[in-house]
């Protein structure tokens, strides 16, 4: 965030300069428009958006980050809102719609105060004070637990409302199993790296065929039909160079050879491959996973030795395999010694749908597992993949922190009440801004109710009454269209996600409020055409070039 000065939003040449109130109003309007556009997707009863790109490809999603990422947004402050969704998604993987909707509402409430003549500095100060208080109340309200039951509820809450049919309990179990498998205890601190959980997908079958694998799956078959289909007690060589001879070497020789000598060269070639395979065999490897190609002859010799071989394995998979099996990735076959090999209980080729895939299970280092998603259509599978990845993130976070909050708008209603009380202790003009902040928090339960088809005003009145009576976990029970106990209903959100959503929303809304001048910049030099004095503090916003005047 910039210091005391008011930031100036710099536009490209040719755009109209806007100052003071006018600039502020327009910026607020643009940001609110984005928030309004995704409001209807909030919560399990939220609607989906169908996104169609210029070549007609479609994505159907109700995930805020996904929708905003695909939206073609031109206005600079609208872009700032889109950035919030991105950074929220990067940081915690969930709560993007919440962050954006809340930011939009903060701006709406700020707008009312601006109209009443409250200065934007007073508003942003008030918002800051309120945000600090929110932090404290959240920390105090958080429920401490990281048992499987809690993790399962975190997963089902994150998965609810996604296009995954009735299988969310089933998928939640897989996610919890996977997170538990990769969780590490480092000096008393639990660390979960979601990168150790590989999510793969394969068309066909039904969602219920989605499986958890204690190991890795690679979307490749063995290179030769005579190779074994199952290798038990696998000793795995990871090679990132080709088991081939460079074409140019052979061609150069063949050109100058008379036909009778071709046989010599062929056998020479054959000899080379035999030597290669001998080196593999000598190391004790019975599985070879190669990042590059494997020549037909090399395949033949590998098969003859009963070695399972796969070629053109993705680099990212090679790295995961190395981590999981303990194998060193070898470039030169001469470095292939027994100590460079990785271990797994089983390497097996299995038929999944119409394809054959290689399963590497029971790895020496069990901290690598996979979930293989199955499902009817590409659209369904892709939405499941996005949802599963989000669920993995939130479950991982909860496993690490061991803290969650009641969802369904409960925490926001509780915060609104506590922040109103806090406002009274602050007094002055800031009090108005803090009260506005409290009101803005209520947009979350209100929208959840609205999207579930409930009367938003009556519901909010009942919800506030419940919190006034000390029912901290009272929220929107969208299945029964009434106020319910979110702790009992198992609607849990991780503390870290909620905290991040408030922080991101406050950051972007105060940044937008502090802009009171939008001027055209000099013609930009670089292709990125950035905004040199542009909104400070927002990373990755250089791509504002090519913006039409608004
Ligand atoms: P976000 O992108 O912010 O995560 P979602 O569309 O996933 O947006 O909605 C999240 C909100 O929906 C959270 O406030 C969460 O507590 C709430 N929610 C999820 N499941 C339920 C449920 N079964 N009942 C009520 N609220 C729920
Ligand atoms: Mg969500």
Coordinates of C-alpha atoms and ligand atoms in Angstrom, one line a residue:
X1 CA 0.0 0.0 0.0
X2 CA 1.2 3.5 -0.7
X3 CA 2.0 5.8 2.1
X4 CA 0.1 8.9 2.9
X5 CA -0.3 10.3 -0.6
X6 CA -3.3 9.8 -2.8
X7 CA -2.5 7.4 -5.6
X8 CA -3.2 8.5 -9.1
X9 CA -4.5 6.0 -11.6
X10 CA -2.7 6.6 -14.8
X11 CA -4.3 5.6 -18.0
X12 CA -3.0 5.4 -21.5
X13 CA -2.8 8.4 -23.8
X14 CA -6.1 9.3 -25.4
X15 CA -8.2 8.6 -22.4
X16 CA -10.3 11.3 -20.7
X17 CA -8.9 12.7 -17.5
X18 CA -11.2 12.4 -14.6
X19 CA -10.7 14.1 -11.3
X20 CA -12.0 14.2 -7.8
X21 CA -15.6 13.0 -7.1
X22 CA -16.1 12.0 -10.7
X23 CA -13.1 9.7 -10.8
X24 CA -14.0 8.2 -7.5
X25 CA -17.6 7.6 -8.5
X26 CA -16.8 6.0 -11.8
X27 CA -14.2 3.7 -10.2
X28 CA -16.6 2.6 -7.6
X29 CA -19.3 2.0 -10.2
X30 CA -17.0 -0.2 -12.2
X31 CA -15.9 -2.2 -9.2
X32 CA -19.4 -2.7 -8.0
X33 CA -20.5 -3.9 -11.5
X34 CA -18.0 -6.8 -11.3
X35 CA -19.1 -7.7 -7.8
X36 CA -22.8 -7.6 -8.9
X37 CA -22.0 -9.9 -11.8
X38 CA -20.8 -12.7 -9.6
X39 CA -23.0 -12.2 -6.6
X40 CA -25.6 -14.7 -7.9
X41 CA -23.0 -17.5 -7.8
X42 CA -22.3 -17.2 -4.1
X43 CA -23.1 -20.2 -2.0
X44 CA -24.3 -23.8 -2.7
X45 CA -27.6 -22.5 -4.2
X46 CA -25.7 -20.0 -6.4
X47 CA -26.2 -20.1 -10.1
X48 CA -23.6 -21.1 -12.6
X49 CA -22.2 -18.9 -15.3
X50 CA -21.5 -20.1 -18.8
X51 CA -18.5 -18.4 -20.3
X52 CA -18.1 -18.5 -24.0
X53 CA -14.8 -17.3 -25.6
X54 CA -14.2 -15.8 -29.0
X55 CA -13.7 -19.2 -30.6
X56 CA -16.8 -20.7 -29.0
X57 CA -15.2 -22.8 -26.3
X58 CA -17.4 -22.9 -23.2
X59 CA -16.7 -23.2 -19.5
X60 CA -19.6 -23.7 -17.0
X61 CA -18.6 -22.8 -13.5
X62 CA -19.8 -21.2 -10.4
X63 CA -16.4 -20.6 -9.1
X64 CA -15.7 -16.9 -8.7
X65 CA -12.0 -17.1 -9.5
X66 CA -12.6 -19.1 -12.7
X67 CA -15.4 -16.8 -13.9
X68 CA -13.4 -13.6 -13.3
X69 CA -10.3 -15.1 -14.9
X70 CA -12.3 -15.8 -18.1
X71 CA -14.2 -12.5 -18.1
X72 CA -13.0 -9.8 -20.5
X73 CA -12.7 -6.8 -18.3
X74 CA -11.5 -3.4 -19.5
X75 CA -12.0 -0.8 -16.8
X76 CA -8.9 -0.4 -14.6
X77 CA -10.6 -0.5 -11.3
X78 CA -12.7 -3.5 -12.4
X79 CA -9.4 -5.1 -13.2
X80 CA -8.3 -4.5 -9.7
X81 CA -11.3 -6.4 -8.4
X82 CA -10.5 -9.3 -10.7
X83 CA -6.9 -9.2 -9.3
X84 CA -8.4 -9.7 -5.8
X85 CA -10.1 -12.9 -6.9
X86 CA -6.8 -14.1 -8.4
X87 CA -4.8 -13.3 -5.3
X88 CA -7.4 -14.8 -3.0
X89 CA -7.4 -17.9 -5.2
X90 CA -3.6 -18.1 -5.2
X91 CA -3.3 -17.6 -1.4
X92 CA -5.9 -20.0 -0.2
X93 CA -7.8 -21.5 -3.1
X94 CA -11.3 -20.5 -1.9
X95 CA -13.4 -17.6 -0.8
X96 CA -13.0 -15.7 -4.0
X97 CA -16.6 -14.8 -4.5
X98 CA -16.9 -13.8 -0.9
X99 CA -13.9 -11.5 -1.2
X100 CA -15.2 -9.8 -4.4
X101 CA -18.8 -9.5 -3.2
X102 CA -17.6 -8.0 0.1
X103 CA -15.2 -5.6 -1.7
X104 CA -18.2 -4.5 -3.9
X105 CA -20.3 -3.9 -0.8
X106 CA -17.6 -2.0 1.1
X107 CA -17.4 0.3 -1.9
X108 CA -21.2 0.7 -2.1
X109 CA -21.4 1.6 1.6
X110 CA -18.4 4.0 1.2
X111 CA -20.3 5.6 -1.7
X112 CA -23.2 6.5 0.6
X113 CA -20.8 8.1 3.1
X114 CA -19.0 10.0 0.3
X115 CA -22.4 11.4 -0.7
X116 CA -22.9 12.5 2.9
X117 CA -19.7 14.4 2.7
X118 CA -17.4 12.1 4.6
X119 CA -13.9 12.3 3.3
X120 CA -12.4 9.1 1.7
X121 CA -9.4 9.3 4.1
X122 CA -11.8 9.0 7.1
X123 CA -13.5 6.1 5.4
X124 CA -10.4 4.2 4.7
X125 CA -9.1 4.8 8.2
X126 CA -12.4 3.5 9.6
X127 CA -12.2 0.4 7.3
X128 CA -8.7 -0.3 8.6
X129 CA -9.7 -0.1 12.2
X130 CA -12.7 -2.3 11.5
X131 CA -10.5 -4.9 9.7
X132 CA -8.1 -5.1 12.7
X133 CA -11.0 -5.7 15.0
X134 CA -12.4 -8.4 12.6
X135 CA -9.1 -10.1 12.8
X136 CA -9.3 -10.3 16.6
X137 CA -12.9 -11.4 16.7
X138 CA -12.3 -14.1 14.1
X139 CA -9.3 -15.5 16.0
X140 CA -11.4 -15.6 19.2
X141 CA -14.4 -17.2 17.5
X142 CA -12.4 -19.8 15.7
X143 CA -13.1 -23.4 16.7
X144 CA -10.0 -25.5 17.2
X145 CA -9.9 -28.9 15.7
X146 CA -8.3 -30.8 12.9
X147 CA -9.9 -34.2 13.2
X148 CA -11.2 -36.2 10.2
X149 CA -14.8 -35.2 10.9
X150 CA -13.9 -31.5 10.8
X151 CA -11.8 -31.9 7.7
X152 CA -14.7 -33.8 6.0
X153 CA -17.1 -30.9 6.8
X154 CA -14.6 -28.4 5.5
X155 CA -14.4 -30.4 2.3
X156 CA -18.1 -30.8 1.8
X157 CA -18.7 -27.1 2.5
X158 CA -16.1 -26.2 -0.2
X159 CA -17.6 -28.8 -2.6
X160 CA -21.2 -27.9 -2.1
X161 CA -22.8 -26.1 -4.9
X162 CA -20.3 -27.3 -7.5
X163 CA -21.4 -29.2 -10.5
X164 CA -20.5 -32.5 -9.1
X165 CA -23.9 -34.1 -8.5
X166 CA -24.5 -36.1 -5.4
X167 CA -21.0 -37.3 -4.9
X168 CA -19.7 -34.6 -2.6
X169 CA -19.5 -36.8 0.5
X170 CA -17.7 -39.4 -1.5
X171 CA -15.2 -36.9 -2.9
X172 CA -14.8 -35.2 0.5
X173 CA -13.6 -38.6 1.9
X174 CA -11.1 -38.9 -0.9
X175 CA -9.8 -35.4 -0.2
X176 CA -9.4 -36.0 3.5
X177 CA -7.6 -39.3 2.9
X178 CA -5.2 -37.7 0.5
X179 CA -4.5 -34.7 2.8
X180 CA -3.9 -37.0 5.8
X181 CA -1.5 -39.2 3.7
X182 CA 0.7 -36.3 2.7
X183 CA 0.6 -34.3 6.0
X184 CA 4.0 -34.1 7.6
X185 CA 4.9 -33.3 11.1
X186 CA 7.9 -30.9 11.1
X187 CA 9.1 -30.2 14.6
X188 CA 5.5 -30.3 16.0
X189 CA 4.2 -28.2 13.1
X190 CA 1.9 -29.8 10.6
X191 CA 2.7 -29.1 7.0
X192 CA 0.6 -30.1 4.1
X193 CA 1.9 -29.4 0.6
X194 CA -1.1 -29.8 -1.8
X195 CA 1.5 -30.3 -4.6
X196 CA 2.0 -33.8 -3.3
X197 CA -1.5 -34.7 -4.2
X198 CA -1.8 -35.2 -7.9
X199 CA -5.2 -34.8 -9.4
X200 CA -5.6 -36.6 -12.7
X201 CA -8.6 -37.0 -14.9
X202 CA -9.8 -39.5 -17.5
X203 CA -13.0 -39.3 -19.4
X204 CA -15.5 -42.1 -19.0
X205 CA -17.2 -44.0 -16.2
X206 CA -19.1 -42.1 -13.5
X207 CA -18.0 -39.7 -10.8
X208 CA -18.3 -42.6 -8.4
X209 CA -15.4 -44.4 -10.2
X210 CA -13.1 -41.6 -9.1
X211 CA -10.4 -43.3 -7.1
X212 CA -7.8 -42.5 -4.5
X213 CA -4.3 -44.0 -5.3
X214 CA -1.6 -44.4 -2.8
X215 CA 1.0 -43.3 -5.3
X216 CA 1.2 -41.8 -8.7
X217 CA -0.6 -42.3 -11.9
X218 CA 0.9 -41.4 -15.2
X219 CA -1.1 -41.1 -18.3
X220 CA 1.2 -43.4 -20.3
X221 CA 1.2 -47.1 -21.3
X222 CA 4.2 -49.4 -21.4
X223 CA 6.0 -49.0 -24.7
X224 CA 6.1 -52.6 -25.7
X225 CA 3.4 -55.3 -25.5
X226 CA 5.9 -58.0 -24.4
X227 CA 6.8 -56.0 -21.3
X228 CA 5.3 -57.2 -18.1
X229 CA 2.0 -55.6 -17.1
X230 CA 2.8 -55.8 -13.4
X231 CA 6.2 -55.3 -11.7
X232 CA 6.2 -56.0 -8.0
X233 CA 9.0 -54.7 -5.8
X234 CA 9.8 -52.2 -8.5
X235 CA 13.2 -50.6 -8.8
X236 CA 12.7 -47.5 -10.9
X237 CA 15.1 -45.7 -13.1
X238 CA 14.2 -42.1 -14.1
X239 CA 16.0 -41.0 -17.2
X240 CA 15.7 -37.6 -18.8
X241 CA 17.6 -38.3 -21.9
X242 CA 16.5 -40.3 -25.0
X243 CA 17.1 -44.0 -25.4
X244 CA 17.7 -43.3 -29.0
X245 CA 20.6 -42.5 -31.3
X246 CA 20.7 -39.1 -32.7
X247 CA 19.3 -39.4 -36.3
X248 CA 22.1 -37.3 -37.8
X249 CA 24.8 -39.7 -36.7
X250 CA 23.2 -42.6 -38.6
X251 CA 22.2 -40.6 -41.7
X252 CA 25.7 -39.4 -42.2
X253 CA 27.0 -42.9 -42.2
X254 CA 24.3 -44.4 -44.3
X255 CA 24.9 -41.9 -47.1
X256 CA 28.4 -43.0 -47.7
X257 CA 27.8 -46.7 -47.3
X258 CA 27.3 -49.3 -50.0
X259 CA 24.3 -51.6 -49.5
X260 CA 26.3 -54.5 -48.3
X261 CA 27.5 -52.6 -45.4
X262 CA 24.1 -51.5 -44.2
X263 CA 23.8 -54.7 -42.2
X264 CA 27.0 -53.8 -40.3
X265 CA 25.6 -50.5 -39.4
X266 CA 22.3 -51.9 -38.3
X267 CA 24.0 -54.4 -36.1
X268 CA 26.2 -51.6 -34.8
X269 CA 23.1 -49.7 -34.0
X270 CA 21.6 -52.7 -32.4
X271 CA 24.8 -53.2 -30.4
X272 CA 24.5 -49.6 -29.1
X273 CA 21.0 -50.2 -27.8
X274 CA 22.0 -53.5 -26.3
X275 CA 24.7 -51.7 -24.4
X276 CA 22.2 -49.1 -23.2
X277 CA 19.8 -51.7 -22.0
X278 CA 22.7 -53.7 -20.4
X279 CA 23.5 -50.6 -18.3
X280 CA 19.9 -50.4 -17.2
X281 CA 19.9 -54.0 -16.3
X282 CA 23.2 -53.9 -14.5
X283 CA 21.8 -51.2 -12.2
X284 CA 19.1 -53.6 -11.1
X285 CA 16.3 -51.5 -12.5
X286 CA 13.1 -53.4 -13.6
X287 CA 11.2 -50.2 -14.5
X288 CA 12.5 -47.4 -16.8
X289 CA 10.6 -44.2 -17.0
X290 CA 12.0 -42.0 -19.7
X291 CA 11.3 -38.3 -20.2
X292 CA 12.3 -38.6 -23.9
X293 CA 11.8 -41.2 -26.6
X294 CA 12.8 -44.9 -26.5
X295 CA 13.9 -46.4 -29.8
X296 CA 12.0 -49.5 -31.1
X297 CA 15.2 -51.6 -30.7
X298 CA 15.7 -50.4 -27.2
X299 CA 12.1 -51.2 -26.4
X300 CA 12.7 -54.7 -27.8
X301 CA 15.7 -55.3 -25.6
X302 CA 14.0 -53.8 -22.5
X303 CA 11.1 -56.2 -23.1
X304 CA 13.4 -59.1 -23.5
X305 CA 14.9 -58.3 -20.1
X306 CA 11.4 -58.1 -18.6
X307 CA 11.9 -54.4 -17.9
X308 CA 8.8 -52.2 -17.8
X309 CA 9.4 -49.1 -19.9
X310 CA 7.4 -45.8 -20.4
X311 CA 8.5 -43.0 -22.7
X312 CA 7.8 -39.3 -22.9
X313 CA 6.9 -38.9 -19.3
X314 CA 6.1 -35.3 -18.5
X315 CA 8.8 -33.4 -16.7
X316 CA 6.5 -32.5 -13.8
X317 CA 5.6 -36.2 -13.4
X318 CA 9.3 -37.1 -13.4
X319 CA 9.9 -34.7 -10.5
X320 CA 6.9 -36.1 -8.6
X321 CA 8.1 -39.6 -9.3
X322 CA 11.6 -38.7 -8.0
X323 CA 10.2 -37.3 -4.8
X324 CA 7.8 -40.2 -4.3
X325 CA 10.1 -43.1 -5.1
X326 CA 13.5 -41.6 -4.1
X327 CA 14.9 -42.1 -7.6
X328 CA 17.5 -39.7 -8.9
X329 CA 16.8 -38.3 -12.3
X330 CA 19.6 -39.5 -14.5
X331 CA 20.8 -37.8 -17.7
X332 CA 23.8 -40.1 -18.5
X333 CA 23.2 -43.8 -18.4
X334 CA 26.7 -44.3 -16.9
X335 CA 25.4 -42.6 -13.7
X336 CA 22.7 -45.2 -13.4
X337 CA 23.7 -47.1 -10.3
X338 CA 21.6 -49.0 -7.8
X339 CA 21.6 -46.1 -5.4
X340 CA 20.0 -43.9 -8.1
X341 CA 17.0 -46.1 -8.4
X342 CA 13.7 -45.4 -6.7
X343 CA 11.4 -47.9 -5.1
X344 CA 7.7 -48.8 -5.2
X345 CA 5.8 -51.9 -4.2
X346 CA 4.1 -52.1 -7.5
X347 CA 4.2 -50.7 -11.0
X348 CA 1.2 -51.7 -13.1
X349 CA -0.5 -50.9 -16.3
X350 CA -4.2 -50.6 -16.0
X351 CA -6.9 -50.0 -18.5
X352 CA -8.9 -46.9 -17.6
X353 CA -11.7 -46.1 -20.0
X354 CA -10.2 -46.6 -23.5
X355 CA -6.7 -45.8 -22.4
X356 CA -3.9 -47.6 -20.5
X357 CA -2.2 -45.8 -17.7
X358 CA 0.7 -46.6 -15.5
X359 CA 0.1 -46.8 -11.7
X360 CA 3.1 -46.5 -9.4
X361 CA 1.9 -47.5 -5.9
X362 CA 3.3 -48.2 -2.5
X363 CA 6.2 -45.7 -2.9
X364 CA 9.1 -45.7 -0.6
X365 CA 8.2 -42.2 0.4
X366 CA 4.4 -42.3 0.8
X367 CA 4.1 -38.5 0.7
X368 CA 2.7 -38.6 -2.8
X369 CA -0.8 -39.7 -3.6
X370 CA -3.2 -39.2 -6.5
X371 CA -6.9 -38.8 -7.1
X372 CA -8.0 -40.0 -10.5
X373 CA -11.2 -38.3 -11.5
X374 CA -13.7 -40.1 -13.7
X375 CA -16.9 -38.7 -15.2
X376 CA -19.1 -38.6 -18.2
X377 CA -18.2 -35.4 -20.0
X378 CA -15.2 -33.1 -20.3
X379 CA -17.2 -30.2 -18.7
X380 CA -18.2 -32.2 -15.7
X381 CA -14.7 -33.6 -15.2
X382 CA -13.1 -30.1 -15.5
X383 CA -15.4 -28.6 -12.9
X384 CA -14.7 -31.6 -10.6
X385 CA -11.0 -31.1 -11.1
X386 CA -11.3 -27.4 -10.1
X387 CA -13.5 -28.2 -7.2
X388 CA -11.3 -31.0 -5.9
X389 CA -8.2 -28.8 -6.1
X390 CA -10.0 -26.1 -4.1
X391 CA -11.2 -28.7 -1.6
X392 CA -7.7 -30.0 -1.2
X393 CA -6.4 -26.5 -0.5
X394 CA -9.0 -25.8 2.2
X395 CA -8.6 -29.1 3.9
X396 CA -4.8 -28.8 3.8
X397 CA -5.1 -25.3 5.4
X398 CA -7.4 -26.6 8.1
X399 CA -5.2 -29.6 8.8
X400 CA -2.2 -27.1 9.1
X401 CA -4.0 -24.4 11.2
X402 CA -6.5 -26.6 13.1
X403 CA -9.0 -23.6 13.1
X404 CA -12.3 -23.1 11.4
X405 CA -15.3 -20.8 11.6
X406 CA -19.0 -21.4 11.2
X407 CA -20.0 -20.8 7.5
X408 CA -23.3 -20.0 5.9
X409 CA -23.0 -16.3 6.8
X410 CA -22.7 -17.1 10.6
X411 CA -19.3 -15.6 11.1
X412 CA -20.2 -12.5 9.0
X413 CA -23.3 -11.9 11.1
X414 CA -21.4 -12.3 14.3
X415 CA -18.7 -10.0 13.1
X416 CA -21.2 -7.4 12.0
X417 CA -22.6 -7.3 15.5
X418 CA -19.2 -7.2 17.2
X419 CA -18.0 -4.5 14.8
X420 CA -21.1 -2.3 15.5
X421 CA -20.3 -2.5 19.2
X422 CA -16.7 -1.7 18.4
X423 CA -17.8 1.4 16.4
X424 CA -19.5 2.8 19.5
X425 CA -16.2 2.7 21.3
X426 CA -14.4 4.6 18.6
X427 CA -16.7 7.6 18.1
X428 CA -16.0 10.5 15.8
X429 CA -16.5 10.4 12.0
X430 CA -14.6 7.1 11.8
X431 CA -17.5 5.5 13.7
X432 CA -19.6 6.0 10.6
X433 CA -17.1 4.2 8.4
X434 CA -16.9 1.3 10.9
X435 CA -20.6 1.0 11.0
X436 CA -20.6 1.0 7.2
X437 CA -18.1 -1.8 7.4
X438 CA -20.4 -3.8 9.7
X439 CA -23.3 -3.3 7.3
X440 CA -21.1 -4.5 4.4
X441 CA -20.3 -7.7 6.2
X442 CA -24.0 -8.6 6.1
X443 CA -23.9 -8.8 2.3
X444 CA -22.7 -12.4 2.7
X445 CA -25.6 -13.9 4.7
X446 CA -28.0 -11.7 2.7
X447 CA -26.7 -12.9 -0.6
X448 CA -26.7 -16.6 0.6
X449 CA -30.3 -16.2 1.6
X450 CA -31.3 -14.4 -1.6
X451 CA -29.6 -17.0 -3.8
X452 CA -31.4 -19.7 -1.9
X453 CA -34.7 -18.0 -2.8
X454 CA -35.3 -16.8 0.8
X455 CA -36.6 -13.3 1.7
X456 CA -33.3 -11.5 2.3
X457 CA -34.7 -8.8 4.6
X458 CA -36.7 -11.0 6.9
X459 CA -33.9 -13.6 7.0
X460 CA -31.3 -11.0 8.0
X461 CA -33.6 -9.7 10.8
X462 CA -34.0 -13.2 12.2
X463 CA -30.3 -13.9 11.8
X464 CA -29.3 -10.7 13.7
X465 CA -31.8 -11.5 16.5
X466 CA -30.2 -14.9 16.9
X467 CA -26.7 -13.4 17.2
X468 CA -28.0 -10.8 19.6
X469 CA -29.1 -13.7 21.7
X470 CA -25.6 -15.1 21.7
X471 CA -26.1 -17.8 19.0
X472 CA -22.6 -17.3 17.5
X473 CA -23.0 -20.1 15.0
X474 CA -26.4 -19.1 13.6
X475 CA -26.4 -18.9 9.8
X476 CA -28.4 -19.5 6.7
X477 CA -29.8 -23.1 6.5
X478 CA -30.3 -23.1 2.8
X479 CA -31.9 -26.6 2.7
X480 CA -34.7 -25.7 5.1
X481 CA -34.9 -22.0 4.3
X482 CA -34.5 -20.9 7.9
X483 CA -31.9 -19.8 10.4
X484 CA -29.8 -22.8 11.5
X485 CA -26.8 -23.8 13.6
X486 CA -23.9 -24.0 11.2
X487 CA -21.8 -25.9 13.7
X488 CA -24.5 -28.6 13.9
X489 CA -25.1 -28.6 10.1
X490 CA -21.4 -29.0 9.5
X491 CA -21.0 -25.9 7.4
X492 CA -17.4 -25.0 8.1
X493 CA -15.0 -22.6 6.5
X494 CA -11.3 -22.4 7.4
X495 CA -10.3 -19.4 9.4
X496 CA -7.4 -18.6 7.0
X497 CA -9.8 -18.4 4.1
X498 CA -12.2 -16.0 5.8
X499 CA -9.4 -13.8 7.1
X500 CA -7.8 -13.6 3.7
X501 CA -11.1 -12.7 2.1
X502 CA -11.6 -9.8 4.4
X503 CA -8.0 -8.6 4.0
X504 CA -8.1 -8.7 0.2
X505 CA -11.5 -6.9 0.1
X506 CA -10.3 -4.2 2.4
X507 CA -7.1 -3.7 0.6
X508 CA -8.7 -3.3 -2.8
X509 CA -11.6 -1.1 -1.7
X510 CA -9.3 1.3 0.2
X511 CA -7.0 1.4 -2.8
X512 CA -9.9 2.3 -5.1
X513 CA -11.2 4.9 -2.6
X514 CA -7.9 6.6 -2.4
X515 CA -7.7 7.3 -6.1
X516 CA -9.1 10.7 -6.9
X517 CA -7.4 11.4 -10.2
X518 CA -7.5 9.3 -13.4
X519 CA -5.1 10.8 -16.0
X520 CA -3.8 9.7 -19.3
X521 CA -0.2 8.5 -19.2
X522 CA 2.4 9.3 -21.9
X523 CA 2.5 6.8 -24.7
X524 CA 3.9 3.6 -23.2
X525 CA 7.2 2.2 -24.3
X526 CA 7.1 -1.5 -23.6
X527 CA 4.6 -4.0 -25.1
X528 CA 3.1 -4.4 -21.7
X529 CA 2.2 -0.7 -21.8
X530 CA 2.0 -0.6 -18.1
X531 CA 0.7 2.0 -15.8
X532 CA 4.0 3.3 -14.2
X533 CA 2.5 5.3 -11.4
X534 CA -0.5 3.0 -11.3
X535 CA -2.2 1.4 -8.4
X536 CA 0.6 0.6 -6.0
X537 CA 0.7 -2.6 -4.1
X538 CA -1.3 -4.7 -6.5
X539 CA 1.1 -7.2 -7.9
X540 CA 0.8 -8.4 -11.5
X541 CA -1.3 -5.6 -12.8
X542 CA 1.0 -4.5 -15.6
X543 CA -1.1 -5.8 -18.3
X544 CA -3.4 -2.8 -18.7
X545 CA -2.1 -1.9 -22.1
X546 CA -4.4 -1.7 -25.0
X547 CA -7.2 -0.4 -22.8
X548 CA -9.8 1.6 -24.8
X549 CA -11.0 4.9 -23.4
X550 CA -13.9 4.5 -21.1
Ligands
LIG1 P1 -16.5 -18.6 -2.5 O1 -15.9 -18.4 -3.8 O2 -16.4 -17.3 -1.7 O3 -15.9 -19.7 -1.7 P2 -18.9 -20.1 -2.7 O4 -19.9 -20.0 -3.9 O5 -18.1 -21.3 -2.6 O6 -18.0 -18.8 -2.8 O7 -19.7 -19.9 -1.4 C1 -19.1 -19.9 -0.1 C2 -20.1 -19.5 0.9 O8 -21.2 -20.5 0.9 C3 -19.5 -19.6 2.3 O9 -20.0 -18.5 3.0 C4 -20.0 -20.9 2.9 O10 -20.0 -20.9 4.3 C5 -21.4 -20.9 2.3 N1 -21.9 -22.3 2.3 C6 -21.4 -23.4 1.8 N2 -22.1 -24.5 2.0 C7 -23.2 -24.1 2.7 C8 -24.4 -24.7 3.2 N3 -24.6 -26.0 3.0 N4 -25.3 -23.9 3.8 C9 -25.1 -22.6 3.9 N5 -24.0 -21.9 3.5 C10 -23.1 -22.7 2.8
LIG2 MG1 -16.1 -21.8 -2.3

